């Protein structure tokens, strides 16, 4: 599950690993990748097996764009094949390549500063300044530094010749510009201060992945953070102008969505249901690893057992149960998405390149963080995001499925997972979860040993009963008045 969106700028920490093109879904990669013995029933043992593999230290946190995520994708492809699904990815495989890119820094960025008294100074990366940006690295000409927090006038539209200094960091900058109806893109730079003092020399920003199709270039969003004496000079409004130069090269990489299909057969009364599509989804990526200096025994892996190995395991079990049961009336797609933690990348790519036409897709039921009971709901039970937005929740309740509304609407969970990418296109998309705000969320302590597999078994079996209502055409989800998100232009 993604954090509350604040128009993230920071480059994601990502090691420079090659992708593994050409590997087939049958490649196991080692004994640890072995699948459990298939059981058509949904069992705690199988759920635990999948979670323990995906959340193992061996997979190093499954960060999008790394060989660890690719290895997880091949495991999931074999699991869907063993479950009895048909491939729905590229070239009659279970894998859909999601093209990504990152920027490899060949040497540290350079910063030249002109002080108000005309003196020229340079900064050392890591010691005097750091940079974070969204998308491609930005090389600038000399920019005038405008302390807009105290400026009497501001241009009516973005000016790429300006570096805007709003003391207080990214969140305050966005709020300040937003309150004046000004966009975030198109300025030369945003500048702020790190009050902690000089840092340590660094080779440059760590590269983050993004979709290849995302636009970038001059006027993109970048934050320059000044430290030590440069930070003090900025705070005293003693910097007149600056010039920032990156030295980086673009690297193309592939990540993968994993997609299986079970064809619908319709019903005697409604044979046309066979053409309609239900997408059951979860994301399998997580946050990768962290660096801990000076502590060789520190835990460095964000294992992501609950977020979202648990949801991924549940979708695998649903696929196996559906394949072993009566053929569904509607066609079912099982989408295990890449890159959710970096902005729903895999799901948005799927929606731009669907395995089956989106106009035939009637619902997305997403699974996110099912690993522990929510004390507000109870063991073995789930809540549904956006319960009040569609007919889906009430229909589940009427049919006897014990699902409740999200008890924490202030957390905006409806907008924080892959379902939302479907919803903004007008497709009913909601998430089932039992996340209870535990402290292991997005922490290295989100380990397989912390999950309750009996709860997961009960919850997944209950979810299967609800999912069958969708698959058999017993219910047809619709938006309730005011429930559908406002249409908006999507960024890829």
CSV table of C-alpha atoms in Angstrom, one decimal:
chain,number,residue,atom,x,y,z
A,1,UNK,CA,0.0,0.0,0.0
A,2,UNK,CA,1.4,3.4,-0.9
A,3,UNK,CA,1.9,6.1,1.6
A,4,UNK,CA,-0.6,9.1,1.7
A,5,UNK,CA,0.2,10.8,-1.7
A,6,UNK,CA,2.0,14.1,-1.3
A,7,UNK,CA,3.2,14.4,-4.9
A,8,UNK,CA,6.4,12.5,-4.1
A,9,UNK,CA,9.7,14.1,-5.2
A,10,UNK,CA,12.4,12.1,-3.5
A,11,UNK,CA,14.2,9.6,-5.7
A,12,UNK,CA,13.5,6.1,-4.6
A,13,UNK,CA,16.5,4.2,-3.3
A,14,UNK,CA,17.4,1.7,-6.0
A,15,UNK,CA,20.5,-0.4,-6.6
A,16,UNK,CA,22.0,-0.5,-10.1
A,17,UNK,CA,21.2,-4.0,-11.1
A,18,UNK,CA,20.6,-5.4,-14.6
A,19,UNK,CA,17.2,-6.7,-15.6
A,20,UNK,CA,16.8,-10.3,-16.7
A,21,UNK,CA,15.2,-10.2,-20.2
A,22,UNK,CA,14.3,-13.5,-21.8
A,23,UNK,CA,13.8,-15.6,-18.7
A,24,UNK,CA,10.8,-17.8,-19.0
A,25,UNK,CA,8.1,-18.2,-16.4
A,26,UNK,CA,9.2,-21.8,-15.9
A,27,UNK,CA,12.6,-20.7,-14.6
A,28,UNK,CA,12.8,-21.4,-10.9
A,29,UNK,CA,16.1,-19.6,-10.0
A,30,UNK,CA,16.8,-22.1,-7.2
A,31,UNK,CA,15.3,-24.5,-4.6
A,32,UNK,CA,13.9,-21.7,-2.5
A,33,UNK,CA,11.6,-20.8,-5.4
A,34,UNK,CA,9.8,-24.2,-5.2
A,35,UNK,CA,6.0,-24.0,-5.2
A,36,UNK,CA,3.8,-25.7,-2.6
A,37,UNK,CA,2.0,-28.8,-3.5
A,38,UNK,CA,-1.3,-27.6,-5.1
A,39,UNK,CA,-4.4,-27.9,-3.0
A,40,UNK,CA,-7.7,-26.7,-4.5
A,41,UNK,CA,-8.8,-25.6,-1.0
A,42,UNK,CA,-7.6,-22.3,0.3
A,43,UNK,CA,-5.2,-23.2,3.1
A,44,UNK,CA,-3.1,-21.4,5.7
A,45,UNK,CA,-0.1,-23.6,4.7
A,46,UNK,CA,-0.2,-22.5,1.1
A,47,UNK,CA,-0.7,-18.9,2.0
A,48,UNK,CA,2.2,-19.0,4.4
A,49,UNK,CA,4.4,-20.7,1.8
A,50,UNK,CA,3.9,-17.9,-0.7
A,51,UNK,CA,4.3,-15.2,1.9
A,52,UNK,CA,7.5,-16.7,3.3
A,53,UNK,CA,9.1,-16.9,-0.2
A,54,UNK,CA,8.1,-13.4,-1.3
A,55,UNK,CA,9.0,-11.9,2.0
A,56,UNK,CA,12.3,-13.7,2.4
A,57,UNK,CA,15.6,-11.8,2.8
A,58,UNK,CA,16.7,-13.6,-0.3
A,59,UNK,CA,14.3,-11.4,-2.4
A,60,UNK,CA,15.7,-8.3,-0.8
A,61,UNK,CA,12.4,-6.5,-0.6
A,62,UNK,CA,11.2,-7.0,-4.2
A,63,UNK,CA,11.9,-3.4,-5.2
A,64,UNK,CA,10.6,-2.5,-8.7
A,65,UNK,CA,13.3,-2.5,-11.3
A,66,UNK,CA,15.6,-5.0,-9.6
A,67,UNK,CA,16.4,-8.6,-10.3
A,68,UNK,CA,14.8,-9.5,-7.0
A,69,UNK,CA,11.4,-8.3,-8.3
A,70,UNK,CA,12.0,-10.1,-11.6
A,71,UNK,CA,12.7,-13.3,-9.7
A,72,UNK,CA,9.5,-12.9,-7.7
A,73,UNK,CA,7.6,-12.3,-11.0
A,74,UNK,CA,8.8,-15.6,-12.4
A,75,UNK,CA,7.7,-17.4,-9.2
A,76,UNK,CA,4.3,-15.9,-9.5
A,77,UNK,CA,4.0,-16.8,-13.2
A,78,UNK,CA,4.8,-20.5,-12.3
A,79,UNK,CA,2.3,-20.3,-9.5
A,80,UNK,CA,-0.5,-19.1,-11.8
A,81,UNK,CA,0.4,-21.8,-14.3
A,82,UNK,CA,0.3,-24.5,-11.7
A,83,UNK,CA,-3.0,-23.1,-10.4
A,84,UNK,CA,-4.6,-23.9,-13.8
A,85,UNK,CA,-4.8,-20.4,-15.3
A,86,UNK,CA,-4.2,-19.5,-18.9
A,87,UNK,CA,-1.4,-17.0,-19.7
A,88,UNK,CA,-2.6,-13.4,-20.4
A,89,UNK,CA,0.8,-11.6,-20.7
A,90,UNK,CA,3.0,-11.0,-23.6
A,91,UNK,CA,3.6,-13.6,-26.3
A,92,UNK,CA,1.4,-16.3,-24.6
A,93,UNK,CA,3.3,-16.0,-21.3
A,94,UNK,CA,2.2,-14.9,-17.9
A,95,UNK,CA,4.5,-11.9,-17.9
A,96,UNK,CA,3.7,-8.5,-19.2
A,97,UNK,CA,6.9,-6.4,-19.6
A,98,UNK,CA,6.6,-3.0,-18.0
A,99,UNK,CA,9.3,-0.8,-19.5
A,100,UNK,CA,11.1,1.5,-16.9
A,101,UNK,CA,14.1,3.7,-16.9
A,102,UNK,CA,16.5,5.1,-14.4
A,103,UNK,CA,19.3,7.6,-14.5
A,104,UNK,CA,22.8,6.4,-13.6
A,105,UNK,CA,25.0,9.2,-12.2
A,106,UNK,CA,28.5,9.1,-13.7
A,107,UNK,CA,29.9,11.7,-11.2
A,108,UNK,CA,28.4,13.9,-8.5
A,109,UNK,CA,26.2,16.9,-9.4
A,110,UNK,CA,28.0,20.3,-9.4
A,111,UNK,CA,26.7,23.5,-7.8
A,112,UNK,CA,28.0,27.0,-8.4
A,113,UNK,CA,26.6,29.8,-6.2
A,114,UNK,CA,26.8,33.5,-6.6
A,115,UNK,CA,26.4,35.4,-3.3
A,116,UNK,CA,24.6,38.7,-3.0
A,117,UNK,CA,28.1,40.4,-2.6
A,118,UNK,CA,29.2,38.9,-5.9
A,119,UNK,CA,31.4,36.3,-4.4
A,120,UNK,CA,31.5,32.9,-6.3
A,121,UNK,CA,31.5,29.7,-4.3
A,122,UNK,CA,31.0,26.0,-5.1
A,123,UNK,CA,29.4,23.2,-3.1
A,124,UNK,CA,30.4,19.6,-2.5
A,125,UNK,CA,27.6,17.1,-3.0
A,126,UNK,CA,26.5,15.6,0.2
A,127,UNK,CA,28.5,18.0,2.3
A,128,UNK,CA,26.9,21.3,1.2
A,129,UNK,CA,23.9,20.2,-0.9
A,130,UNK,CA,21.8,17.3,-2.0
A,131,UNK,CA,19.2,17.1,-4.8
A,132,UNK,CA,16.0,15.1,-5.3
A,133,UNK,CA,13.9,15.2,-8.4
A,134,UNK,CA,10.9,13.6,-10.1
A,135,UNK,CA,11.8,12.0,-13.4
A,136,UNK,CA,14.9,12.9,-15.4
A,137,UNK,CA,17.9,14.7,-13.9
A,138,UNK,CA,17.8,18.4,-14.5
A,139,UNK,CA,20.7,20.5,-15.7
A,140,UNK,CA,20.1,24.2,-15.2
A,141,UNK,CA,21.5,27.5,-16.4
A,142,UNK,CA,22.2,30.2,-13.8
A,143,UNK,CA,19.0,30.8,-11.9
A,144,UNK,CA,17.9,33.8,-9.9
A,145,UNK,CA,17.0,32.7,-6.4
A,146,UNK,CA,13.6,34.2,-5.4
A,147,UNK,CA,12.6,33.9,-1.7
A,148,UNK,CA,8.9,33.7,-2.6
A,149,UNK,CA,7.8,33.3,1.0
A,150,UNK,CA,8.5,37.0,1.5
A,151,UNK,CA,8.3,38.2,-2.1
A,152,UNK,CA,5.8,41.0,-2.8
A,153,UNK,CA,5.2,39.7,-6.3
A,154,UNK,CA,5.3,36.3,-8.0
A,155,UNK,CA,4.9,35.6,-11.8
A,156,UNK,CA,1.4,34.6,-12.9
A,157,UNK,CA,2.9,31.4,-14.4
A,158,UNK,CA,5.9,29.2,-13.8
A,159,UNK,CA,9.3,30.7,-14.8
A,160,UNK,CA,12.1,28.3,-15.5
A,161,UNK,CA,14.7,31.0,-14.8
A,162,UNK,CA,13.7,31.1,-11.1
A,163,UNK,CA,14.8,29.0,-8.1
A,164,UNK,CA,12.0,29.3,-5.5
A,165,UNK,CA,13.0,29.3,-1.9
A,166,UNK,CA,10.1,28.7,0.5
A,167,UNK,CA,11.4,27.8,3.9
A,168,UNK,CA,9.8,24.7,5.2
A,169,UNK,CA,10.4,22.0,2.6
A,170,UNK,CA,8.3,20.3,-0.1
A,171,UNK,CA,5.0,20.1,1.8
A,172,UNK,CA,5.0,23.8,2.6
A,173,UNK,CA,6.1,24.7,-1.0
A,174,UNK,CA,3.2,22.7,-2.5
A,175,UNK,CA,0.8,24.3,0.0
A,176,UNK,CA,2.1,27.8,-0.7
A,177,UNK,CA,1.9,27.4,-4.5
A,178,UNK,CA,-1.4,25.6,-4.4
A,179,UNK,CA,-3.0,28.3,-2.3
A,180,UNK,CA,-2.2,30.8,-5.1
A,181,UNK,CA,-3.4,28.5,-7.9
A,182,UNK,CA,0.1,28.0,-9.3
A,183,UNK,CA,1.3,24.7,-10.7
A,184,UNK,CA,4.3,22.8,-9.3
A,185,UNK,CA,5.9,22.1,-12.7
A,186,UNK,CA,7.8,24.5,-14.8
A,187,UNK,CA,9.9,26.3,-12.3
A,188,UNK,CA,13.7,26.1,-12.5
A,189,UNK,CA,14.2,24.6,-9.0
A,190,UNK,CA,12.8,24.6,-5.5
A,191,UNK,CA,15.3,25.3,-2.8
A,192,UNK,CA,15.2,24.6,0.8
A,193,UNK,CA,17.4,24.1,3.9
A,194,UNK,CA,18.6,21.1,5.9
A,195,UNK,CA,19.3,22.7,9.3
A,196,UNK,CA,21.3,19.6,10.6
A,197,UNK,CA,24.5,21.1,9.3
A,198,UNK,CA,27.1,19.8,6.8
A,199,UNK,CA,26.8,16.2,5.7
A,200,UNK,CA,29.2,13.6,4.3
A,201,UNK,CA,30.6,13.5,0.8
A,202,UNK,CA,28.5,11.5,-1.6
A,203,UNK,CA,28.8,10.2,-5.2
A,204,UNK,CA,25.4,11.6,-6.1
A,205,UNK,CA,21.7,10.8,-5.8
A,206,UNK,CA,20.6,7.2,-5.9
A,207,UNK,CA,18.7,6.5,-9.1
A,208,UNK,CA,14.9,5.9,-9.0
A,209,UNK,CA,12.8,4.1,-11.6
A,210,UNK,CA,9.9,5.6,-13.5
A,211,UNK,CA,7.8,4.6,-16.5
A,212,UNK,CA,9.5,5.2,-19.8
A,213,UNK,CA,6.5,7.0,-21.2
A,214,UNK,CA,6.6,9.7,-18.4
A,215,UNK,CA,7.4,13.1,-19.7
A,216,UNK,CA,10.5,14.9,-18.4
A,217,UNK,CA,12.9,17.6,-19.3
A,218,UNK,CA,13.3,21.3,-18.6
A,219,UNK,CA,10.9,22.6,-16.0
A,220,UNK,CA,10.6,19.3,-14.2
A,221,UNK,CA,10.3,19.2,-10.5
A,222,UNK,CA,13.5,19.2,-8.5
A,223,UNK,CA,14.5,20.1,-4.9
A,224,UNK,CA,17.9,21.5,-4.1
A,225,UNK,CA,18.6,21.3,-0.4
A,226,UNK,CA,21.4,23.4,1.0
A,227,UNK,CA,23.4,22.5,4.2
A,228,UNK,CA,25.9,24.1,6.4
A,229,UNK,CA,27.2,27.6,5.4
A,230,UNK,CA,25.3,27.5,2.1
A,231,UNK,CA,22.1,26.8,4.1
A,232,UNK,CA,22.9,29.7,6.4
A,233,UNK,CA,23.5,32.0,3.5
A,234,UNK,CA,20.2,31.0,1.9
A,235,UNK,CA,18.3,31.6,5.2
A,236,UNK,CA,19.9,35.1,5.4
A,237,UNK,CA,18.8,35.8,1.8
A,238,UNK,CA,22.5,36.2,0.8
A,239,UNK,CA,22.4,33.9,-2.3
A,240,UNK,CA,21.6,35.8,-5.5
A,241,UNK,CA,21.9,33.0,-8.1
A,242,UNK,CA,23.0,29.4,-8.6
A,243,UNK,CA,23.7,26.9,-11.3
A,244,UNK,CA,23.2,23.1,-10.9
A,245,UNK,CA,24.6,20.5,-13.2
A,246,UNK,CA,23.9,16.8,-13.3
A,247,UNK,CA,26.1,14.1,-14.9
A,248,UNK,CA,23.9,11.1,-15.6
A,249,UNK,CA,23.0,8.6,-18.3
A,250,UNK,CA,19.7,6.9,-18.9
A,251,UNK,CA,19.3,3.2,-18.4
A,252,UNK,CA,16.4,1.2,-19.8
A,253,UNK,CA,15.1,-1.7,-17.7
A,254,UNK,CA,12.1,-4.0,-17.6
A,255,UNK,CA,9.8,-5.0,-14.7
A,256,UNK,CA,6.9,-7.3,-15.1
A,257,UNK,CA,3.2,-7.6,-14.3
A,258,UNK,CA,2.1,-11.2,-13.9
A,259,UNK,CA,-1.3,-12.0,-15.5
A,260,UNK,CA,-3.4,-15.2,-15.6
A,261,UNK,CA,-6.8,-15.8,-17.1
A,262,UNK,CA,-9.8,-18.1,-16.6
A,263,UNK,CA,-12.3,-17.8,-19.4
A,264,UNK,CA,-15.9,-17.3,-18.6
A,265,UNK,CA,-18.7,-19.5,-20.0
A,266,UNK,CA,-21.7,-17.3,-19.4
A,267,UNK,CA,-25.0,-18.7,-18.1
A,268,UNK,CA,-27.9,-20.2,-20.1
A,269,UNK,CA,-29.9,-17.0,-19.4
A,270,UNK,CA,-27.1,-14.6,-20.0
A,271,UNK,CA,-24.4,-16.1,-22.3
A,272,UNK,CA,-23.0,-12.5,-22.8
A,273,UNK,CA,-21.6,-12.6,-19.3
A,274,UNK,CA,-18.7,-14.6,-20.7
A,275,UNK,CA,-17.4,-11.4,-22.4
A,276,UNK,CA,-17.4,-9.4,-19.2
A,277,UNK,CA,-14.2,-9.3,-17.2
A,278,UNK,CA,-13.5,-9.2,-13.4
A,279,UNK,CA,-9.9,-8.3,-12.4
A,280,UNK,CA,-8.6,-9.7,-9.1
A,281,UNK,CA,-5.4,-7.9,-8.2
A,282,UNK,CA,-2.6,-7.3,-5.7
A,283,UNK,CA,0.8,-5.8,-6.0
A,284,UNK,CA,3.9,-7.9,-5.3
A,285,UNK,CA,6.6,-5.2,-5.1
A,286,UNK,CA,7.9,-3.6,-2.0
A,287,UNK,CA,10.6,-1.1,-0.9
A,288,UNK,CA,13.8,-3.0,-1.3
A,289,UNK,CA,16.7,-2.5,1.2
A,290,UNK,CA,18.2,0.3,3.2
A,291,UNK,CA,21.7,1.2,4.1
A,292,UNK,CA,22.7,1.2,7.8
A,293,UNK,CA,26.2,2.6,8.3
A,294,UNK,CA,28.3,1.2,11.1
A,295,UNK,CA,26.0,-1.7,12.1
A,296,UNK,CA,26.8,-5.0,10.4
A,297,UNK,CA,24.0,-6.7,12.2
A,298,UNK,CA,21.2,-4.2,11.3
A,299,UNK,CA,18.1,-5.5,9.5
A,300,UNK,CA,18.4,-3.9,6.0
A,301,UNK,CA,15.5,-5.6,4.1
A,302,UNK,CA,12.0,-4.2,3.8
A,303,UNK,CA,10.4,-7.7,3.6
A,304,UNK,CA,6.9,-6.5,2.9
A,305,UNK,CA,5.1,-9.6,4.3
A,306,UNK,CA,1.8,-7.9,5.0
A,307,UNK,CA,2.4,-5.2,2.3
A,308,UNK,CA,1.7,-6.9,0.1
A,309,UNK,CA,2.9,-10.5,0.0
A,310,UNK,CA,-0.2,-11.3,1.9
A,311,UNK,CA,-2.5,-9.9,-0.8
A,312,UNK,CA,-0.5,-11.5,-3.5
A,313,UNK,CA,-0.7,-14.9,-1.8
A,314,UNK,CA,-4.5,-14.5,-1.5
A,315,UNK,CA,-4.9,-13.8,-5.2
A,316,UNK,CA,-2.8,-16.9,-6.0
A,317,UNK,CA,-5.1,-19.0,-3.7
A,318,UNK,CA,-8.2,-17.4,-5.4
A,319,UNK,CA,-6.9,-18.3,-8.8
A,320,UNK,CA,-6.3,-21.9,-7.7
A,321,UNK,CA,-9.7,-22.2,-6.2
A,322,UNK,CA,-11.5,-20.7,-9.2
A,323,UNK,CA,-9.5,-23.0,-11.6
A,324,UNK,CA,-10.5,-26.1,-9.6
A,325,UNK,CA,-14.2,-25.1,-9.3
A,326,UNK,CA,-17.0,-24.7,-11.8
A,327,UNK,CA,-16.2,-22.5,-14.7
A,328,UNK,CA,-17.1,-18.9,-14.0
A,329,UNK,CA,-19.8,-17.0,-15.9
A,330,UNK,CA,-17.5,-14.0,-16.3
A,331,UNK,CA,-14.0,-14.1,-17.5
A,332,UNK,CA,-11.5,-13.7,-14.7
A,333,UNK,CA,-8.1,-12.0,-14.8
A,334,UNK,CA,-5.6,-12.3,-12.0
A,335,UNK,CA,-3.3,-9.3,-12.1
A,336,UNK,CA,-0.2,-9.3,-9.9
A,337,UNK,CA,1.1,-5.8,-10.4
A,338,UNK,CA,4.6,-4.4,-10.4
A,339,UNK,CA,5.7,-1.0,-9.0
A,340,UNK,CA,2.7,-0.1,-6.8
A,341,UNK,CA,5.0,1.4,-4.2
A,342,UNK,CA,6.4,3.8,-6.9
A,343,UNK,CA,3.0,5.1,-8.0
A,344,UNK,CA,0.8,2.3,-9.2
A,345,UNK,CA,3.2,1.9,-12.2
A,346,UNK,CA,2.3,-1.7,-13.1
A,347,UNK,CA,-1.4,-1.3,-12.8
A,348,UNK,CA,-1.4,2.0,-14.9
A,349,UNK,CA,0.7,0.2,-17.5
A,350,UNK,CA,-1.8,-2.6,-17.6
A,351,UNK,CA,-4.7,-0.1,-18.0
A,352,UNK,CA,-2.8,1.4,-21.0
A,353,UNK,CA,-2.1,-2.1,-22.4
A,354,UNK,CA,-5.0,-4.3,-21.2
A,355,UNK,CA,-5.0,-8.0,-21.8
A,356,UNK,CA,-8.8,-7.7,-22.5
A,357,UNK,CA,-10.7,-4.6,-23.5
A,358,UNK,CA,-11.3,-2.2,-20.6
A,359,UNK,CA,-14.8,-1.5,-21.9
A,360,UNK,CA,-15.6,-5.2,-21.0
A,361,UNK,CA,-14.1,-4.9,-17.5
A,362,UNK,CA,-16.9,-4.4,-15.0
A,363,UNK,CA,-14.9,-4.5,-11.7
A,364,UNK,CA,-11.5,-4.7,-10.0
A,365,UNK,CA,-11.4,-6.3,-6.6
A,366,UNK,CA,-8.0,-5.6,-5.1
A,367,UNK,CA,-6.3,-7.3,-2.1
A,368,UNK,CA,-4.0,-5.4,0.1
A,369,UNK,CA,-2.6,-6.2,3.5
A,370,UNK,CA,-4.6,-9.2,4.7
A,371,UNK,CA,-2.0,-10.6,7.1
A,372,UNK,CA,-3.3,-9.5,10.5
A,373,UNK,CA,-6.8,-9.1,12.0
A,374,UNK,CA,-8.0,-5.6,12.4
A,375,UNK,CA,-9.2,-5.1,16.0
A,376,UNK,CA,-12.0,-2.9,14.7
A,377,UNK,CA,-13.4,-5.7,12.6
A,378,UNK,CA,-12.3,-9.0,14.1
A,379,UNK,CA,-10.3,-12.2,13.1
A,380,UNK,CA,-11.0,-13.6,9.7
A,381,UNK,CA,-12.9,-10.6,8.6
A,382,UNK,CA,-12.2,-7.9,6.0
A,383,UNK,CA,-13.2,-4.3,5.3
A,384,UNK,CA,-13.8,-2.8,1.9
A,385,UNK,CA,-12.4,0.6,0.8
A,386,UNK,CA,-15.0,2.9,-0.7
A,387,UNK,CA,-17.8,0.9,0.8
A,388,UNK,CA,-20.2,3.8,0.4
A,389,UNK,CA,-19.2,4.5,-3.2
A,390,UNK,CA,-20.7,1.5,-5.0
A,391,UNK,CA,-23.3,-1.2,-4.8
A,392,UNK,CA,-20.6,-3.9,-4.2
A,393,UNK,CA,-20.3,-3.7,-0.4
A,394,UNK,CA,-24.1,-3.7,0.2
A,395,UNK,CA,-24.5,-6.6,-2.3
A,396,UNK,CA,-21.8,-8.6,-0.4
A,397,UNK,CA,-23.5,-8.0,2.9
A,398,UNK,CA,-26.9,-8.9,1.5
A,399,UNK,CA,-25.5,-12.2,0.3
A,400,UNK,CA,-24.1,-13.0,3.7
A,401,UNK,CA,-20.5,-12.1,3.2
A,402,UNK,CA,-19.3,-10.5,6.5
A,403,UNK,CA,-17.5,-7.4,5.1
A,404,UNK,CA,-17.6,-3.9,6.7
A,405,UNK,CA,-16.9,-0.4,5.6
A,406,UNK,CA,-13.4,1.0,6.1
A,407,UNK,CA,-13.3,2.2,9.8
A,408,UNK,CA,-10.6,4.7,9.1
A,409,UNK,CA,-11.8,6.9,6.3
A,410,UNK,CA,-9.3,9.7,7.3
A,411,UNK,CA,-6.5,7.4,6.0
A,412,UNK,CA,-7.8,7.6,2.4
A,413,UNK,CA,-7.2,3.9,1.8
A,414,UNK,CA,-9.5,4.0,-1.2
A,415,UNK,CA,-7.0,6.2,-3.0
A,416,UNK,CA,-3.9,4.4,-1.8
A,417,UNK,CA,-3.8,1.2,-3.7
A,418,UNK,CA,-4.1,-0.3,-7.2
A,419,UNK,CA,-7.9,-0.2,-7.3
A,420,UNK,CA,-7.8,3.6,-7.6
A,421,UNK,CA,-6.2,3.4,-11.0
A,422,UNK,CA,-9.3,1.5,-12.2
A,423,UNK,CA,-11.7,3.8,-10.4
A,424,UNK,CA,-10.5,7.0,-12.0
A,425,UNK,CA,-11.3,5.4,-15.4
A,426,UNK,CA,-14.8,4.7,-14.2
A,427,UNK,CA,-14.4,1.0,-13.5
A,428,UNK,CA,-15.7,0.0,-10.1
A,429,UNK,CA,-12.4,-0.7,-8.2
A,430,UNK,CA,-12.2,-1.4,-4.5
A,431,UNK,CA,-9.8,-3.1,-2.1
A,432,UNK,CA,-10.4,-5.7,0.5
A,433,UNK,CA,-8.0,-5.5,3.5
A,434,UNK,CA,-7.6,-6.0,7.2
A,435,UNK,CA,-4.7,-3.6,7.8
A,436,UNK,CA,-4.9,-2.4,11.4
A,437,UNK,CA,-2.3,0.5,11.3
A,438,UNK,CA,0.4,-1.7,12.8
A,439,UNK,CA,3.8,-0.1,13.3
A,440,UNK,CA,5.5,-2.6,10.9
A,441,UNK,CA,4.0,-0.8,7.9
A,442,UNK,CA,6.8,0.2,5.5
A,443,UNK,CA,9.3,-0.9,8.1
A,444,UNK,CA,12.0,-3.6,8.0
A,445,UNK,CA,10.0,-5.4,10.7
A,446,UNK,CA,7.2,-6.4,8.3
A,447,UNK,CA,8.3,-10.0,8.4
A,448,UNK,CA,6.6,-13.3,7.6
A,449,UNK,CA,6.6,-14.3,11.3
A,450,UNK,CA,4.4,-11.4,12.2
A,451,UNK,CA,1.4,-12.6,10.2
A,452,UNK,CA,-1.6,-14.6,11.4
A,453,UNK,CA,-2.1,-17.3,8.8
A,454,UNK,CA,-5.2,-18.8,10.3
A,455,UNK,CA,-6.8,-15.3,10.0
A,456,UNK,CA,-5.5,-15.1,6.4
A,457,UNK,CA,-7.1,-18.5,5.6
A,458,UNK,CA,-10.5,-17.5,7.0
A,459,UNK,CA,-10.3,-14.1,5.3
A,460,UNK,CA,-9.3,-15.4,1.9
A,461,UNK,CA,-12.0,-18.1,2.0
A,462,UNK,CA,-14.5,-15.5,2.8
A,463,UNK,CA,-13.2,-13.3,0.0
A,464,UNK,CA,-13.5,-16.2,-2.4
A,465,UNK,CA,-17.2,-16.6,-1.5
A,466,UNK,CA,-17.7,-12.9,-2.3
A,467,UNK,CA,-15.6,-13.1,-5.4
A,468,UNK,CA,-17.7,-16.0,-6.7
A,469,UNK,CA,-20.7,-13.6,-6.6
A,470,UNK,CA,-18.9,-11.4,-9.1
A,471,UNK,CA,-17.6,-14.3,-11.2
A,472,UNK,CA,-21.0,-16.0,-11.6
A,473,UNK,CA,-22.7,-12.7,-12.5
A,474,UNK,CA,-24.9,-12.9,-9.3
A,475,UNK,CA,-24.1,-9.2,-8.7
A,476,UNK,CA,-23.3,-6.4,-11.1
A,477,UNK,CA,-21.3,-3.6,-9.4
A,478,UNK,CA,-22.3,0.0,-10.1
A,479,UNK,CA,-21.3,3.4,-8.8
A,480,UNK,CA,-23.6,5.0,-6.3
A,481,UNK,CA,-24.5,8.7,-6.9
A,482,UNK,CA,-21.4,10.8,-6.1
A,483,UNK,CA,-19.2,7.7,-5.6
A,484,UNK,CA,-17.2,7.7,-8.8
A,485,UNK,CA,-14.0,9.7,-8.6
A,486,UNK,CA,-13.9,12.8,-10.8
A,487,UNK,CA,-12.4,12.1,-14.2
A,488,UNK,CA,-8.8,13.3,-14.6
A,489,UNK,CA,-6.0,13.1,-17.0
A,490,UNK,CA,-3.8,10.2,-16.0
A,491,UNK,CA,0.0,10.3,-16.0
A,492,UNK,CA,1.7,7.1,-17.1
